[in-house]
Coordinates of C-alpha atoms in Angstrom, one line a residue:
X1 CA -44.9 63.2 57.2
X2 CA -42.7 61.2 58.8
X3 CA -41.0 62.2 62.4
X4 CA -37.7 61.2 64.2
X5 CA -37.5 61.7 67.5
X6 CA -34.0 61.3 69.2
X7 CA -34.0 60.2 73.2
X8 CA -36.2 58.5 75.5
X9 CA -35.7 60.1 78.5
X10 CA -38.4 62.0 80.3
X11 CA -38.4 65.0 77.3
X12 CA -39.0 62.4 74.9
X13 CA -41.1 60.1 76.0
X14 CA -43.7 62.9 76.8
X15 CA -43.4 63.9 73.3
X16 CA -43.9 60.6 71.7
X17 CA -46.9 60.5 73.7
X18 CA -48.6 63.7 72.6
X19 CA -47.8 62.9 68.9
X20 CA -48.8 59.5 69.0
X21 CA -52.0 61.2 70.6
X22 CA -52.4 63.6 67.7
X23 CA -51.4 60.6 65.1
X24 CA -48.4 61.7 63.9
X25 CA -46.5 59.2 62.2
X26 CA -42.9 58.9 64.3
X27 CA -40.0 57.1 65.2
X28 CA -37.9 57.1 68.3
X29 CA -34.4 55.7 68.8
X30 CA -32.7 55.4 72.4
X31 CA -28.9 54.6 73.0
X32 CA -30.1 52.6 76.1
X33 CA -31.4 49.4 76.8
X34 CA -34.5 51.4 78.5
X35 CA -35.5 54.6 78.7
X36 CA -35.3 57.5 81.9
X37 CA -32.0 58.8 80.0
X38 CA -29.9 60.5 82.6
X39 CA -32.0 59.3 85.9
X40 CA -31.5 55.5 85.2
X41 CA -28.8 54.5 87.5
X42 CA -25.6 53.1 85.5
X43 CA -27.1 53.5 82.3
X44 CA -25.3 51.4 79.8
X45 CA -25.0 54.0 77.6
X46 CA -22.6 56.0 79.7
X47 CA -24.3 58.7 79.6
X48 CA -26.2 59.2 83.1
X49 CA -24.9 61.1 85.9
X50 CA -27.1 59.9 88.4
X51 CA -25.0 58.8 91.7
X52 CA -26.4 55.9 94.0
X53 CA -27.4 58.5 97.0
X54 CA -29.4 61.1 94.8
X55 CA -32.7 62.6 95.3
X56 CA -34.3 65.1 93.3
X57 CA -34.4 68.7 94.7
X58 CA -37.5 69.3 92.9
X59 CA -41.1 68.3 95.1
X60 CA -43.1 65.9 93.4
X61 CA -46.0 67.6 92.5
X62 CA -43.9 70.1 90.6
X63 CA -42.0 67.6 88.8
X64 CA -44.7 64.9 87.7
X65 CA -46.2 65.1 84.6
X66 CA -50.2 66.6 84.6
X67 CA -51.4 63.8 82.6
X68 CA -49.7 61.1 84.6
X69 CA -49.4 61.9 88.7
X70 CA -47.0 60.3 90.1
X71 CA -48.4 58.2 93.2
X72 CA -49.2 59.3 96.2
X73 CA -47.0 56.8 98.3
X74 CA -43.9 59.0 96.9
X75 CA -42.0 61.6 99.3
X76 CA -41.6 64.9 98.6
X77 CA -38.3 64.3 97.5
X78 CA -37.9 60.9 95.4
X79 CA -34.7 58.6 95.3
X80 CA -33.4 58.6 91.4
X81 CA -35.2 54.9 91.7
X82 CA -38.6 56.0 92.1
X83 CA -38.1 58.6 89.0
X84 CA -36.6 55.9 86.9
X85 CA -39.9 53.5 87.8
X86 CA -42.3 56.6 87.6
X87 CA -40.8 57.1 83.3
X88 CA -40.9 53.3 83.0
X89 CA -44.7 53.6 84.2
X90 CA -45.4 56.2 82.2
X91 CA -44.5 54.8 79.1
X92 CA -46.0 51.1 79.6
X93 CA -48.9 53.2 81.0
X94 CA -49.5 55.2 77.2
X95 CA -48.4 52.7 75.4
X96 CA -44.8 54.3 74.2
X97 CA -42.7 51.4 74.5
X98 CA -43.1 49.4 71.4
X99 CA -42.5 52.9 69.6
X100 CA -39.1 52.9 71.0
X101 CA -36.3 51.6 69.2
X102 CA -33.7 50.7 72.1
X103 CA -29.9 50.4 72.0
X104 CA -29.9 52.3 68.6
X105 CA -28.5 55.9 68.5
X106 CA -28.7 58.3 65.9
X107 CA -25.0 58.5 64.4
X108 CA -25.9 61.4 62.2
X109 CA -28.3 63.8 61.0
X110 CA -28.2 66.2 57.8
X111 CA -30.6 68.7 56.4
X112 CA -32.1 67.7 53.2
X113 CA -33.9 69.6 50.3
X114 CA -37.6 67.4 52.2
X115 CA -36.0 67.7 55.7
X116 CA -33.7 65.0 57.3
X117 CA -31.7 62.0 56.6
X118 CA -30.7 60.5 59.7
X119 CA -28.2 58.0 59.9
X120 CA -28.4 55.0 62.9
X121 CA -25.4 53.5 64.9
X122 CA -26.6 50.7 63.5
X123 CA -25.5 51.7 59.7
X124 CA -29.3 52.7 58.7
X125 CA -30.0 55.8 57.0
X126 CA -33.8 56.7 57.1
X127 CA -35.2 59.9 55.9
X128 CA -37.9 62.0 57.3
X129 CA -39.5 65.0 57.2
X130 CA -38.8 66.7 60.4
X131 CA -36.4 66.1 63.7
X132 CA -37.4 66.4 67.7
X133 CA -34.0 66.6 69.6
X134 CA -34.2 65.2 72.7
X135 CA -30.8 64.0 73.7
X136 CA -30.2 65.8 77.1
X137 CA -28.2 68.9 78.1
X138 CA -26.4 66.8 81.5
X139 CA -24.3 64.2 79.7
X140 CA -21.3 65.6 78.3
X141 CA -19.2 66.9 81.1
X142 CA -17.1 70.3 81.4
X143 CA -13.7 70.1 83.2
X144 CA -11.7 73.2 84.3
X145 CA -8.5 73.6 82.0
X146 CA -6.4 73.0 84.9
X147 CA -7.6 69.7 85.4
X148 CA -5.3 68.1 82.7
X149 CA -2.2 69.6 84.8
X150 CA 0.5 67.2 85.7
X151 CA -1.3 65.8 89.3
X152 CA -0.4 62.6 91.2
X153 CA -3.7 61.6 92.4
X154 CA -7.1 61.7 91.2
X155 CA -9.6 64.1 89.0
X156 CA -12.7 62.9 87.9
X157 CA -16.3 65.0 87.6
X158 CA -18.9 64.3 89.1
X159 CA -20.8 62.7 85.8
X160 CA -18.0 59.6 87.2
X161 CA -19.3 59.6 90.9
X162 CA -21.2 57.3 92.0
X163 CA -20.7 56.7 95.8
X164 CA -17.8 57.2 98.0
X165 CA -16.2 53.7 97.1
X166 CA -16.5 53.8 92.9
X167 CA -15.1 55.0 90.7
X168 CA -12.4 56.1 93.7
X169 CA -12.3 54.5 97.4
X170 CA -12.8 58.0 99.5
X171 CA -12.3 56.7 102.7
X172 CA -9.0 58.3 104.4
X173 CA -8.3 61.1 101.2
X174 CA -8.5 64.9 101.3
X175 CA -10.7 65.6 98.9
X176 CA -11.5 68.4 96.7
X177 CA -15.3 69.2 95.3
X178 CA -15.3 72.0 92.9
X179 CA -18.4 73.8 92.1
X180 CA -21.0 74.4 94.4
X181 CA -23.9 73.5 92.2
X182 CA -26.4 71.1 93.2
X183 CA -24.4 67.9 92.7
X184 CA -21.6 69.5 94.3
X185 CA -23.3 70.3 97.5
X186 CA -24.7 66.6 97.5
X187 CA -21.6 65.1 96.8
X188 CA -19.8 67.2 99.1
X189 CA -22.4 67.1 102.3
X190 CA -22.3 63.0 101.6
X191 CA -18.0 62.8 101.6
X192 CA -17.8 65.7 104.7
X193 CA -18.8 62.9 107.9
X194 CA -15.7 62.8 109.7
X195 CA -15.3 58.7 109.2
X196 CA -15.4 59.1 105.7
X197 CA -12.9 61.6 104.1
X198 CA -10.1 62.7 106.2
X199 CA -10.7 66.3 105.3
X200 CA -13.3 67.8 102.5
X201 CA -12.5 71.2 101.1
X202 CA -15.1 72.7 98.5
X203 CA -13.4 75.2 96.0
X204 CA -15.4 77.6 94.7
X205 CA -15.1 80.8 92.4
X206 CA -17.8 82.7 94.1
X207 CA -19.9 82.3 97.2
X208 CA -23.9 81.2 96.6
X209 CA -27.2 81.1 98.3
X210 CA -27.8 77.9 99.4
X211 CA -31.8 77.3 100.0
X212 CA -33.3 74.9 102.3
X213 CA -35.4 72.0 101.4
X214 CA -39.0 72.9 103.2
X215 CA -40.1 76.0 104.4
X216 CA -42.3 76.4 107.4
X217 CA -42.4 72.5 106.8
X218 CA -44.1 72.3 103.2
X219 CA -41.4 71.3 99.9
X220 CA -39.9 75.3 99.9
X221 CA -40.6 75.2 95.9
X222 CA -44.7 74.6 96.5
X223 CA -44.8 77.7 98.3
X224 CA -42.9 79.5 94.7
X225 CA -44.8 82.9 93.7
X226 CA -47.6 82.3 90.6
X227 CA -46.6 83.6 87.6
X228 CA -49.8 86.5 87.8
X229 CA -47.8 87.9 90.5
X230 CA -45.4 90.5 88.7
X231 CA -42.2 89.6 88.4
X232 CA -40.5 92.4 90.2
X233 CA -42.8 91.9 93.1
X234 CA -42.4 88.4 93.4
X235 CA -38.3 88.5 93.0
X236 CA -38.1 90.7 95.7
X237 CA -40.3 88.8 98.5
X238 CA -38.3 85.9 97.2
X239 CA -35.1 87.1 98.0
X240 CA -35.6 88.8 101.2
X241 CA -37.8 85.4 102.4
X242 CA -34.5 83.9 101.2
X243 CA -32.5 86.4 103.7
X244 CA -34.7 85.8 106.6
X245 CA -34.5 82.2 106.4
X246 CA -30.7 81.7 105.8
X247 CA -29.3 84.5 106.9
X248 CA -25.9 85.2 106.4
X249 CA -23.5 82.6 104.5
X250 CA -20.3 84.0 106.2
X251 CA -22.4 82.6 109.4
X252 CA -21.6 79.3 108.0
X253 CA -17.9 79.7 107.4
X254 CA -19.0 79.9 103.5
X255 CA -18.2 83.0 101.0
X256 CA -20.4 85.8 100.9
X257 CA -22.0 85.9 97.5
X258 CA -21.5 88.3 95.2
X259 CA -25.3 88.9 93.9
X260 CA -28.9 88.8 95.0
X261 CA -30.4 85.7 96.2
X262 CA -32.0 84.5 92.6
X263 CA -29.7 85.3 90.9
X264 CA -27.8 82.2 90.0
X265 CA -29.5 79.0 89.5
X266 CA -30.9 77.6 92.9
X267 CA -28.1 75.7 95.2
X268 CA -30.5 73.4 96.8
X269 CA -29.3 71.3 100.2
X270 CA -30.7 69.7 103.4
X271 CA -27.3 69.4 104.8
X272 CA -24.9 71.9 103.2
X273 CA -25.5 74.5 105.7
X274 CA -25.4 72.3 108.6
X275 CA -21.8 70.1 107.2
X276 CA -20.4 73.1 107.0
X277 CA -21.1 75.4 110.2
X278 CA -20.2 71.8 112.1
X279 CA -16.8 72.2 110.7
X280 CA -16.7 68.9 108.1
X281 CA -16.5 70.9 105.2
X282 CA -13.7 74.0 105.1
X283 CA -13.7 76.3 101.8
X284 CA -11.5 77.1 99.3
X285 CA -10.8 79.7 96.9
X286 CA -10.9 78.4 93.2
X287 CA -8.5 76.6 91.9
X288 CA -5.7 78.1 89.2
X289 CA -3.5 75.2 88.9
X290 CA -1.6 71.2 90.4
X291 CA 1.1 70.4 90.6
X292 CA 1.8 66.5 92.5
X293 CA -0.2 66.5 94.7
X294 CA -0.4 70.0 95.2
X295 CA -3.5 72.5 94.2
X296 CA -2.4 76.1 93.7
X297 CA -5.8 78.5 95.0
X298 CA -6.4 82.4 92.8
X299 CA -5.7 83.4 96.4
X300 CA -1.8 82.6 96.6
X301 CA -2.5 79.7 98.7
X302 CA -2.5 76.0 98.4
X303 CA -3.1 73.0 99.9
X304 CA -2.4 69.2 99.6
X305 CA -4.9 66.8 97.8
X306 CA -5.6 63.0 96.8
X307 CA -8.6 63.3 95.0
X308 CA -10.4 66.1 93.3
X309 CA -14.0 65.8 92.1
X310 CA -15.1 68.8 89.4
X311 CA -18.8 69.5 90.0
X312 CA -18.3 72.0 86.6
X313 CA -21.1 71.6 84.6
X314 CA -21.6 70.1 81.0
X315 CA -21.4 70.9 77.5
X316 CA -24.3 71.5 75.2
X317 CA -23.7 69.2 73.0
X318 CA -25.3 67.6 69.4
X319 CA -23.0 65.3 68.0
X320 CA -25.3 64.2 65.3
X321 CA -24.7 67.2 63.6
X322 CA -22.2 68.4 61.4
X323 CA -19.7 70.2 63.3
X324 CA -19.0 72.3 60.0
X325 CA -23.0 73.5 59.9
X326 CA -22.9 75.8 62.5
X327 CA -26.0 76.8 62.8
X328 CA -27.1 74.0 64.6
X329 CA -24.5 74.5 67.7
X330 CA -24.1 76.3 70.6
X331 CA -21.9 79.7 70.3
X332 CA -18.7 79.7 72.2
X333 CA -20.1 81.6 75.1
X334 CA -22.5 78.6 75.2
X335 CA -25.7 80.2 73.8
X336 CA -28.7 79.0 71.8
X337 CA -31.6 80.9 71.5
X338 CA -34.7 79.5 70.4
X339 CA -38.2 80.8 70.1
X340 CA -40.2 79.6 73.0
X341 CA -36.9 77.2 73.6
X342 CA -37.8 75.0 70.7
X343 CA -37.4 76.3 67.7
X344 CA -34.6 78.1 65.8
X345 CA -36.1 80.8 63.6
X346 CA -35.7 80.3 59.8
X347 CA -34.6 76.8 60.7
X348 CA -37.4 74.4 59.5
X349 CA -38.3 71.1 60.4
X350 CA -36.2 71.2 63.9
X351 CA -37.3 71.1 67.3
X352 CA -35.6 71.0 70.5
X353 CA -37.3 69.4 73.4
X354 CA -36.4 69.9 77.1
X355 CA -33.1 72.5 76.5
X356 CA -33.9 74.9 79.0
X357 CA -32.2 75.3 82.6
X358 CA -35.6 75.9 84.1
X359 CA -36.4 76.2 87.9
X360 CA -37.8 74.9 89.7
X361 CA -37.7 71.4 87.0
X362 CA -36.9 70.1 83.2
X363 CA -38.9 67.1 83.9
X364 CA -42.2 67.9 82.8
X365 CA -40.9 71.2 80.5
X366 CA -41.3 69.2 77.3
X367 CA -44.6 68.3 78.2
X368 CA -45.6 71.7 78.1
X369 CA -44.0 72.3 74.9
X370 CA -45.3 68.8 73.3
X371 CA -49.0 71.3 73.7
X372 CA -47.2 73.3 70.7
X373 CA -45.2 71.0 69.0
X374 CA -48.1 68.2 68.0
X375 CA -50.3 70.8 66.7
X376 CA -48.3 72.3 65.0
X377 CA -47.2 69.6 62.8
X378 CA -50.9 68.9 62.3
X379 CA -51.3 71.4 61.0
X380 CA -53.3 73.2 64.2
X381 CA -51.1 75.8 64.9
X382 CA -49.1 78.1 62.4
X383 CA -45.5 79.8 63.9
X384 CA -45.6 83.7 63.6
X385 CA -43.2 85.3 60.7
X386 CA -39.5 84.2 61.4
X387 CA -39.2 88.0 62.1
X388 CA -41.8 87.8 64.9
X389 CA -40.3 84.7 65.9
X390 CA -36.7 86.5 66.3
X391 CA -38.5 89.7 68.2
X392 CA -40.2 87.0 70.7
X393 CA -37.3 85.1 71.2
X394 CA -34.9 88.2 72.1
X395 CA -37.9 89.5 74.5
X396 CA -38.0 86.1 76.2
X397 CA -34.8 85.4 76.7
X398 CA -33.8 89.2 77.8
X399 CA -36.6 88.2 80.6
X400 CA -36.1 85.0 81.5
X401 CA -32.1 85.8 81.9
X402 CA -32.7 89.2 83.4
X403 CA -32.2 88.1 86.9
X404 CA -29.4 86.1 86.6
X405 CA -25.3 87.0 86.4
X406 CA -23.4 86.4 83.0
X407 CA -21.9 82.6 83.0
X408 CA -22.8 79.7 80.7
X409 CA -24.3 77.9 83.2
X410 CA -27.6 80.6 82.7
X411 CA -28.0 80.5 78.9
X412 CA -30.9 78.8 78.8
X413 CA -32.5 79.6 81.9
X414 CA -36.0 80.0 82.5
X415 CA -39.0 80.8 84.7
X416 CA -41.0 77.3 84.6
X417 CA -44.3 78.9 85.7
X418 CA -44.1 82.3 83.6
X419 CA -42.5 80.3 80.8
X420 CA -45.2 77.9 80.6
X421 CA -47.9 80.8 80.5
X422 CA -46.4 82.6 78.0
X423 CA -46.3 79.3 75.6
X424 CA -50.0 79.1 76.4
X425 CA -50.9 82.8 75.0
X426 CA -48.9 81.6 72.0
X427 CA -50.2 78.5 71.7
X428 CA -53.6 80.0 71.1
X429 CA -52.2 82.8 68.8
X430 CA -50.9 80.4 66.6
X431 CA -54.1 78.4 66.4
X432 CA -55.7 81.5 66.1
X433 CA -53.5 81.9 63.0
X434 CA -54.4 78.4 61.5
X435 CA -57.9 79.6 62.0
X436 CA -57.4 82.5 60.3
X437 CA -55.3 80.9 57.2
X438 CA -52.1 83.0 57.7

């Protein structure tokens, strides 16, 4: 047995350590010159989306991984600096680094008769007997159609922003964030002071809850429901503790949502809220089309813009596969359902690592999921029928997704805590049915 492992950012270096752990036989290849994937800052591989000002919205004793705390000198919020140094630790700390095989990409990988032959960026073609995919769901970024329209200033997405003087000097311009996601609402909040862009309008396509930092003065996501509590119970104190504390976006000159607090991924921000009842950040309705310098709203109206950053989202993407084999991709409406977010049934040898949208984090999720991939390669663990497998996976994903509208961005949501215990029941069924011989 032989394993390739593509990535080093935080999903795969926490799986190179639980196999090297277990003494499975791997390789691992990494476009960069280091590893943290997309939270090194101007990562040479093009591929992070990390801007200078960032800091995580998850607390740090949600994110950090359970073998490896992060230290105790960190805030509650980290700068993308201290993440990057925290991965770097981590993998000088268990040893990972000279597993790595750095500034080498896998160019392509094809299913074999005895599993994969992988081909390098550096020519190579190796063969092995099964894959780990751990290449990152934030790094290939999805514009609106509109945004190739004839326009005589600037569209970029956020993936390009870095501060308000590169890739575009914002000092002066009306500016246009679309989205309001979590990058959108930083990138926004940071361009809205008055003596930096001369006007900031955010366009959005519906109106969100956005949720505070801290709550009664404690990181708001420590204080998250346990995953014993039932889910119907804990939704709803969630979303009217949501209500309380907020109140009303209209309050704020924002768009009233259209669905429950919960019901999108979180919108996370220390200084949304207050930008925009102050008056330095004025809404807009989404955007149907430019023209010059003109941007045409859905609402009949329009306004005037210089430079127009998409805060849209990003494609699911493995462009190591054949494009013709379309099993291994994403459907159209961006879906890709795998059992306990690893593992397409029927399919195997193939493991995804870290492809979930979960809240409150992804950081540590592949951790969790290393606890069944490593056994089960050893042998340790045996999958249920790829039957049971497909019922699972439709049950999961009908109760992960349950709360949540219909877009692409909530595919591959999940519930990190109840996700994490339902691995753990299957973990031990599955060694249960190693034990058992079946």
């Amino acid at each position: 047995m032989k394993v390739c492992v593509i990535g080093a950012g935080c999903s795969g270096i926490t799986t190179a350590k639980r196999l090297k752990e277990h003494g499975i036989d791997y390789d691992q290849f990494e476009l960069s010159d280091d590893v943290g994937g997309n939270w090194y800052f101007k990562n040479p591989n093009g591929r992070s989306s990390v801007y200078e000002s960032l800091h995580i919205d998850t607390s740090t004793t949600r994110l950090e991984f359970e073998e490896y705390p992060a230290p105790s000198s960190y805030p509650d919020f980290p700068h993308h600096t201290l993440i990057h140094q925290y991965f770097r630790d981590y993998v000088d700390h268990f040893g990972l680094r000279d597993g790595i095989t750095f500034d080498t990409g896998v160019e392509r990988a094809v299913r074999t008769e005895d599993g994969w032959e992988v081909t390098l960026t550096t020519g190579e073609t190796r063969s092995y007997t099964d894959l780990v995919v751990a290449n990152g769901h934030h790094w290939s970024p999805r514009l609106p159609e509109w945004a190739s329209d004839p326009f005589d200033g600037e569209v970029i997405h956020s993936h390009a922003y870095i501060n308000p003087f590169d890739p575009i000097e914002i000092r002066g311009k009306t500016v246009i964030v679309v989205g309001m996601g979590n990058s959108a609402m930083d990138i926004a909040s940071e361009l809205s002071s008055p003596w930096m862009a001369s006007r900031l309008y955010v366009s959005a396509r519906r109106g969100v809850w956005v949720l505070p930092k801290y709550r009664n003065g404690q990181a708001a996501d420590k204080v998250m429901a346990p995953p014993d509590v039932p889910k119907d119970v804990a939704l709803a104190a969630s979303r009217q503790l949501i209500r309380d504390m907020v109140g009303s976006m209209s309050t704020y000159g924002l768009p009233e949502p259209d669905h429950e607090p919960l019901s999108a991924h979180p919108s996370v921000s220390a200084d949304f809220l207050t930008k925009a009842g102050s008056g330095d950040i004025h809404m807009l309705a989404d955007v149907e089309r430019l023209d010059g310098r003109t941007v045409h709203l859905t609402d009949g109206t329009s306004v005037d813009a210089d430079v127009i950053i998409c805060a849209t989202g990003y494609n699911m993407e493995f462009p190591f596969f054949d494009t013709s084999d379309t099993e291994l991709h994403p459907d159209s409406d961006h879906r890709y359902p795998l059992f306990k977010r690893m593992i397409k049934p029927g399919l195997d040898h193939l493991y995804f690592m870290g492809l979930a949208q979960s809240s409150p984090t992804i950081v540590n999720l592949a951790e969790q999921q290393s606890k069944l991939l490593a056994p089960l390669l050893a042998g340790d663990y045996v999958l249920p029928s790829v039957a049971e497998q497909l019922e699972i996976m439709t049950a999961d994903e009908a109760a992960h997704l349950e709360q949540y509208y219909a877009s692409p961005r909530h595919t591959i949501q999940i519930d990190f805590g109840r996700y994490c215990a339902d691995l753990d029941k299957e973990i031990e069924a599955g060694r249960s049915r190693a034990r058992q011989g079946s």
